[in-house]
GROMACS .gro file of C-alpha atoms in nm:
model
  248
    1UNK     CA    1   0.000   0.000   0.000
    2UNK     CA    2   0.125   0.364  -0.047
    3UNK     CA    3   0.286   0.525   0.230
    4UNK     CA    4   0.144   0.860   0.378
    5UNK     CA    5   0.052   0.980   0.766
    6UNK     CA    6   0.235   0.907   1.067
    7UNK     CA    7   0.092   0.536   1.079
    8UNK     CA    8   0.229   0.452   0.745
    9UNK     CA    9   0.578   0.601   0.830
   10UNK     CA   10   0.544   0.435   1.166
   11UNK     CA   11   0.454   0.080   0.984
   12UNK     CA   12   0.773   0.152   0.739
   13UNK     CA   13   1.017   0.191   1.082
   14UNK     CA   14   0.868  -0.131   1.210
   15UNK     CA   15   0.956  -0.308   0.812
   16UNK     CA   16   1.254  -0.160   0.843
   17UNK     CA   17   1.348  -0.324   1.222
   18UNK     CA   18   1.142  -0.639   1.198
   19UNK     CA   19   1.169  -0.782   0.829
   20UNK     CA   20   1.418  -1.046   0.839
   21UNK     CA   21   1.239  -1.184   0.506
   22UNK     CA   22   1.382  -0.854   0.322
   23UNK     CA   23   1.725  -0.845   0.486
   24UNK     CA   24   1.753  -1.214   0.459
   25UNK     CA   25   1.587  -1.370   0.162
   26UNK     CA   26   1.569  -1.106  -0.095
   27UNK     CA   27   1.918  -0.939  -0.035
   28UNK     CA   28   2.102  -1.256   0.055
   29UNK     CA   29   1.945  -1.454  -0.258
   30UNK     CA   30   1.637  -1.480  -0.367
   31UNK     CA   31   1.631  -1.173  -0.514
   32UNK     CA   32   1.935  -1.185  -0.756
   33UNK     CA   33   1.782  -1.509  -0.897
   34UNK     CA   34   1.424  -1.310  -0.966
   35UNK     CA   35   1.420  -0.958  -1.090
   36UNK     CA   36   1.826  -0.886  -1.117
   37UNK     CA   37   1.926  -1.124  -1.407
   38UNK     CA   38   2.191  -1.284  -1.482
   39UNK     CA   39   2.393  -1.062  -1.761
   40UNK     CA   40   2.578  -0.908  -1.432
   41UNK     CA   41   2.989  -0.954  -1.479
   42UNK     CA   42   3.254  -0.685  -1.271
   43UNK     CA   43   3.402  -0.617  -1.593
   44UNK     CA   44   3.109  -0.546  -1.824
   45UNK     CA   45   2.844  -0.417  -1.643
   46UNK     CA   46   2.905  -0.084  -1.658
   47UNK     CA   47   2.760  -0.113  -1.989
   48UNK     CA   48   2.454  -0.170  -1.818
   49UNK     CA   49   2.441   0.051  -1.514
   50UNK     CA   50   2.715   0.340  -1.567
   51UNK     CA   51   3.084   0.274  -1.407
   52UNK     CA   52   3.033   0.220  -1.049
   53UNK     CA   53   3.253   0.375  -0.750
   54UNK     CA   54   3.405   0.027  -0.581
   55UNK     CA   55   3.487   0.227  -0.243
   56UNK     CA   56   3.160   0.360  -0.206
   57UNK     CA   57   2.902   0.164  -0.389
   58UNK     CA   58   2.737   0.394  -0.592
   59UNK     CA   59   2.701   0.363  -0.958
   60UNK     CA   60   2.680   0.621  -1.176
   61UNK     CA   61   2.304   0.626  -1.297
   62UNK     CA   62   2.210   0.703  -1.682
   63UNK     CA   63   1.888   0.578  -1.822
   64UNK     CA   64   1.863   0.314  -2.082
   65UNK     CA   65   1.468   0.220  -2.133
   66UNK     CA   66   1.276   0.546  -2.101
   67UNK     CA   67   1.396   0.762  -2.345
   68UNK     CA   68   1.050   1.006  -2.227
   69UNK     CA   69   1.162   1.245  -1.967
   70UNK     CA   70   0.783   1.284  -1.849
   71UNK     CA   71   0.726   0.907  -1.804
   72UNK     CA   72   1.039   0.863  -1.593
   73UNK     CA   73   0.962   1.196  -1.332
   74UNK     CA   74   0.560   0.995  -1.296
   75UNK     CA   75   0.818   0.719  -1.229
   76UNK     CA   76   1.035   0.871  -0.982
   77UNK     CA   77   0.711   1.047  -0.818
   78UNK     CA   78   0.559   0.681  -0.797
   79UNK     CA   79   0.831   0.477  -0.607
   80UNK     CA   80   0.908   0.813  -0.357
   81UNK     CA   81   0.532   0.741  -0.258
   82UNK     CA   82   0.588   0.369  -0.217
   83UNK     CA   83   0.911   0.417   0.003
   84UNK     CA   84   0.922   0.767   0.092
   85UNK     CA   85   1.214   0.954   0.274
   86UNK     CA   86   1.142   1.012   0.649
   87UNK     CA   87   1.342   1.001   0.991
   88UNK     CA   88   1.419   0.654   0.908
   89UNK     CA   89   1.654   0.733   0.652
   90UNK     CA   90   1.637   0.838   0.239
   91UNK     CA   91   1.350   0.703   0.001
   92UNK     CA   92   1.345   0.597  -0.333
   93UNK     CA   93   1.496   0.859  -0.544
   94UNK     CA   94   1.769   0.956  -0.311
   95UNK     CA   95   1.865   0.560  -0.302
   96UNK     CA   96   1.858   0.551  -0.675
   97UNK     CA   97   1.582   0.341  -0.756
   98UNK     CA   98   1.396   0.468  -1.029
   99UNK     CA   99   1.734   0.405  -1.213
  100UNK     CA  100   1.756   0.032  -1.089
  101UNK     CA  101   1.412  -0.010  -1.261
  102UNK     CA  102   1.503   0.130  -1.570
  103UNK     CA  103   1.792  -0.073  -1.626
  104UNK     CA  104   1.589  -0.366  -1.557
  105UNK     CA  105   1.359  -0.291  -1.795
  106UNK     CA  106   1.587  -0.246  -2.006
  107UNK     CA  107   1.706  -0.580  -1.963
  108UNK     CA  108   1.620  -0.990  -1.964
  109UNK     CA  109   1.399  -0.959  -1.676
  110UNK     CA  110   1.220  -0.646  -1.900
  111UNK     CA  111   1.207  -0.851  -2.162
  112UNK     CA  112   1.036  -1.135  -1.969
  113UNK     CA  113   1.354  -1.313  -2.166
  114UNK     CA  114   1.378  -1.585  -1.907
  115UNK     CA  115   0.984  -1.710  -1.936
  116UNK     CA  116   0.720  -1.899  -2.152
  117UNK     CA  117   0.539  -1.599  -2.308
  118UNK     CA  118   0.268  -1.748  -2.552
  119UNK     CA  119  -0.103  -1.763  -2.542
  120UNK     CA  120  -0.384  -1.870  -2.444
  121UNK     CA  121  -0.360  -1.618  -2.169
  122UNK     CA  122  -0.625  -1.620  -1.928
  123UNK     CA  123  -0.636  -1.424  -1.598
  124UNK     CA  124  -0.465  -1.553  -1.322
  125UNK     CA  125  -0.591  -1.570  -0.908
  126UNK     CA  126  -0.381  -1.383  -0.653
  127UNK     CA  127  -0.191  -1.713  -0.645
  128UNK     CA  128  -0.023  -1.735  -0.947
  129UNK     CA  129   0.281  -1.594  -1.113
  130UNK     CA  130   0.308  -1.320  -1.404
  131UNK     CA  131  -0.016  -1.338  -1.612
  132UNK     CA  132  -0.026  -1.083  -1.885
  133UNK     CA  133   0.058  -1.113  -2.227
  134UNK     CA  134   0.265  -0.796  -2.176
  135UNK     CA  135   0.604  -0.780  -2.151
  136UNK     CA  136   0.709  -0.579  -1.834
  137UNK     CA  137   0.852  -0.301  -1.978
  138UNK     CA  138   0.515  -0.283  -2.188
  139UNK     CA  139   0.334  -0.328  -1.876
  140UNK     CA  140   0.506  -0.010  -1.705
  141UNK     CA  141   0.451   0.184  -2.021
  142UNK     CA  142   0.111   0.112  -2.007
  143UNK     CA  143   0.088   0.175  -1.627
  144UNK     CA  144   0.296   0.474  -1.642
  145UNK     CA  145   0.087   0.633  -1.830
  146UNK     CA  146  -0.279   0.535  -1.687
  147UNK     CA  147  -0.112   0.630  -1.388
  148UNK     CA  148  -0.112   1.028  -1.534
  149UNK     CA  149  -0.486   0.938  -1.724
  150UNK     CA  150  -0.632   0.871  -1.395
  151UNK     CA  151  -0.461   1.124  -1.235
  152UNK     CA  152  -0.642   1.361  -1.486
  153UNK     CA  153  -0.976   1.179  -1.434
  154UNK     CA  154  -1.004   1.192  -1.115
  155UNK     CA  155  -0.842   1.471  -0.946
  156UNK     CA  156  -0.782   1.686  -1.317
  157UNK     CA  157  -0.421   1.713  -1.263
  158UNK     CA  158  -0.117   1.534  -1.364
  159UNK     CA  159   0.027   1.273  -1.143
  160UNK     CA  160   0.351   1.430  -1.093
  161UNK     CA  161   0.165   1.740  -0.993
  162UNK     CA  162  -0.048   1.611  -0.705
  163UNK     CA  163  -0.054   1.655  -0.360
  164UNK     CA  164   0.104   1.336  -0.184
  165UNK     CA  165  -0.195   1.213  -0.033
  166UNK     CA  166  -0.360   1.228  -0.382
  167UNK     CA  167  -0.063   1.074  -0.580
  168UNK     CA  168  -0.167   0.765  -0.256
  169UNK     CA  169  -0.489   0.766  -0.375
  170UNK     CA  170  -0.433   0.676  -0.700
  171UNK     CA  171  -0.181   0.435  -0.629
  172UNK     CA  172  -0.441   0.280  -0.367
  173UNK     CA  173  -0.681   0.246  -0.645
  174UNK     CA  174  -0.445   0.093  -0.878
  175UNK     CA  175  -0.372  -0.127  -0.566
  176UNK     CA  176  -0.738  -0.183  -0.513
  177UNK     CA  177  -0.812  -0.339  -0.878
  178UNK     CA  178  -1.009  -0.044  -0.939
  179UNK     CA  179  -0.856   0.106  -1.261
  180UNK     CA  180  -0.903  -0.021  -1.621
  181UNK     CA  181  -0.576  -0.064  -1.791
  182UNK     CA  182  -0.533  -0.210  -2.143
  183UNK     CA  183  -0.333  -0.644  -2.150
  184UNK     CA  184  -0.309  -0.615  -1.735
  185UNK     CA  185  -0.557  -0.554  -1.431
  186UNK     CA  186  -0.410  -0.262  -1.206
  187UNK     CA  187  -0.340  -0.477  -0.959
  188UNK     CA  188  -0.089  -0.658  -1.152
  189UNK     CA  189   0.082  -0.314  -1.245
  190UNK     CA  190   0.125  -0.219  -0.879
  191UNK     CA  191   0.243  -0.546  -0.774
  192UNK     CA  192   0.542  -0.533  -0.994
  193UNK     CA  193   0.603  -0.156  -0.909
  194UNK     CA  194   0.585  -0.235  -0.566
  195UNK     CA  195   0.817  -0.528  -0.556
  196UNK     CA  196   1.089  -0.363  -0.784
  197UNK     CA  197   1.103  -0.067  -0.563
  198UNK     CA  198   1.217  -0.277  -0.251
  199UNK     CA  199   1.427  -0.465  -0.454
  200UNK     CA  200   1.604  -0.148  -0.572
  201UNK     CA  201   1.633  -0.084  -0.200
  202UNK     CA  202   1.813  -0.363  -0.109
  203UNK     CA  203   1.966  -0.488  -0.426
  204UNK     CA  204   2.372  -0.494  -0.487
  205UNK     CA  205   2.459  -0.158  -0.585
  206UNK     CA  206   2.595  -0.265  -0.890
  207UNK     CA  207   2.241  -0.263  -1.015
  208UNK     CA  208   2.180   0.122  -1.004
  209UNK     CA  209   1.991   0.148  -0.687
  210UNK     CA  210   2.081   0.133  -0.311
  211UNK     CA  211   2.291   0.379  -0.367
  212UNK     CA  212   2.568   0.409  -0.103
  213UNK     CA  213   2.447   0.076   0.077
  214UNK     CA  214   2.221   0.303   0.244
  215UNK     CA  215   1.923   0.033   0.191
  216UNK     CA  216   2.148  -0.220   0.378
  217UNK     CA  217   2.269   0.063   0.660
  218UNK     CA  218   1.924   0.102   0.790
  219UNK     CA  219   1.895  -0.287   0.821
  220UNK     CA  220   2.251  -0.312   0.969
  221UNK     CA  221   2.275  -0.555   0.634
  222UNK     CA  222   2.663  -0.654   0.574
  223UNK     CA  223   2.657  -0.652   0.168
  224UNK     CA  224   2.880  -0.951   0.039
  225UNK     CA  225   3.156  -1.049   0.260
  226UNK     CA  226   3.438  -1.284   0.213
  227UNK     CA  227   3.353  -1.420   0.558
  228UNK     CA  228   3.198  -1.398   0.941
  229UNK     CA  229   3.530  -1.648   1.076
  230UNK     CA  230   3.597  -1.361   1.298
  231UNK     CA  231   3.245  -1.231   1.457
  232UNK     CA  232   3.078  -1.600   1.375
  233UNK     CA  233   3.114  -1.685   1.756
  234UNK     CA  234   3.025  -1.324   1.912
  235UNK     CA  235   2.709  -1.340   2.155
  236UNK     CA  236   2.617  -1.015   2.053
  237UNK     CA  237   2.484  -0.837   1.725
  238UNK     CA  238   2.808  -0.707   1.557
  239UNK     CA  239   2.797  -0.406   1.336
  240UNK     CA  240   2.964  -0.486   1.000
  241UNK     CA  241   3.092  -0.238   0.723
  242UNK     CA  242   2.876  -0.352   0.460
  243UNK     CA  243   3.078  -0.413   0.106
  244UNK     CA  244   2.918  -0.448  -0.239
  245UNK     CA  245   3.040  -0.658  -0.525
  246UNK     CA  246   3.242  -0.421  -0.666
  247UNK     CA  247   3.417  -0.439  -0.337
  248UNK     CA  248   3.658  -0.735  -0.434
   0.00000   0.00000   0.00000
């Protein structure tokens, strides 16, 4: 659900603090075998996500699917609503991840290169995988922009020129099932928007977003080390440096 008002900030803090799942499953694995393919190599992926700063984790960021400079701000404004900056630490733009989506896009897991993508296509329950005959990067063109047609339709503005709570609302409704979109339900849109915004959170920095580990500082997350041989037997948390895998 979007974030907005004290409670949602307050139920981010408590993701933050409490979600092992994040900090353990889709940092430590099963995320680089779903959305992050596997075209990454040290020595060629800057052809892919801008040369990246090994001492700091950052990567430069440059945009390779959306060549439309509107479509990328309703973008940016979408995923700062999803995880917005607060006390807690920086959102979404500030950790880079409307730049981790567009790479992927722009890439296998865009391309749905990886899966069976013929018909019959029928719609799928709430337990089944990707449905639509779209590819994804079709699907977030389309969503993009029915995100800035319903803007218009229901509050007569453009997306990226709402009020917060109203940019929520739409993204509630898109949430909700409620909007008409053309090859995919709504639902289906926000789902994948949702899901590649926390994985451009907490993915590798190689990948264009966490910029500066900060996505792994606020979960105390230790990147990709070598080894724990010397805090493995320590009775208390240890704070680790976290390194990236540019780092080696």
């Amino acid at each position: 659900m979007a974030a907005k008002t004290t409670d949602s900030k307050m139920s981010r803090r408590r993701f933050l603090r409490n979600s092992s799942y994040v900090a353990g499953g889709l940092v430590g694995g099963g995320l680089l075998g779903g959305l992050i393919g596997s075209r990454f190599n040290p020595e060629t992926e800057t052809a892919s996500t801008g040369s990246v700063d090994s001492d700091h984790g950052t990567a430069n960021q440059a945009q390779l699917y959306f060549t439309n400079p509107e479509k990328f701000e309703i973008l940016q404004h979408a995923v700062e609503r999803i995880y917005p900056k607060d006390e807690t630490g920086p959102g979404a733009i500030d950790l880079g991840v409307p730049f981790f989506i567009d790479h992927q896009l722009a890439g296998s897991w865009g391309h749905n290169a990886r899966e069976y993508m013929q018909g019959p296509f029928f719609p799928g329950s709430n337990f089944q995988g990707y449905q639509s005959p779209l590819k994804r990067n079709e699907l977030f063109d389309v969503g993009i922009d029915r995100l800035d047609s319903y803007s218009q339709e229901k509050f007569k503005n453009k997306f990226t020129e709402l009020e917060g709570e109203q940019q929520d609302e739409v993204l509630k409704d898109f949430e909700a099932d409620k909007v008409k979109m053309r090859g995919a339900t709504s639902k289906t849109f926000f789902n994948q928007l949702r899901a590649a915004t926390l994985e451009g959170v907490y993915a590798d920095p190689a990948y264009g977003g966490n910029l500066n580990m900060e996505g792994w500082k606020m979960k105390s997350f230790p990147g990709h080390q070598m080894s724990y041989i010397n805090q493995i037997e320590s009775d208390k948390f240890v704070e680790i440096k976290p390194k990236g895998l540019h780092s080696y």
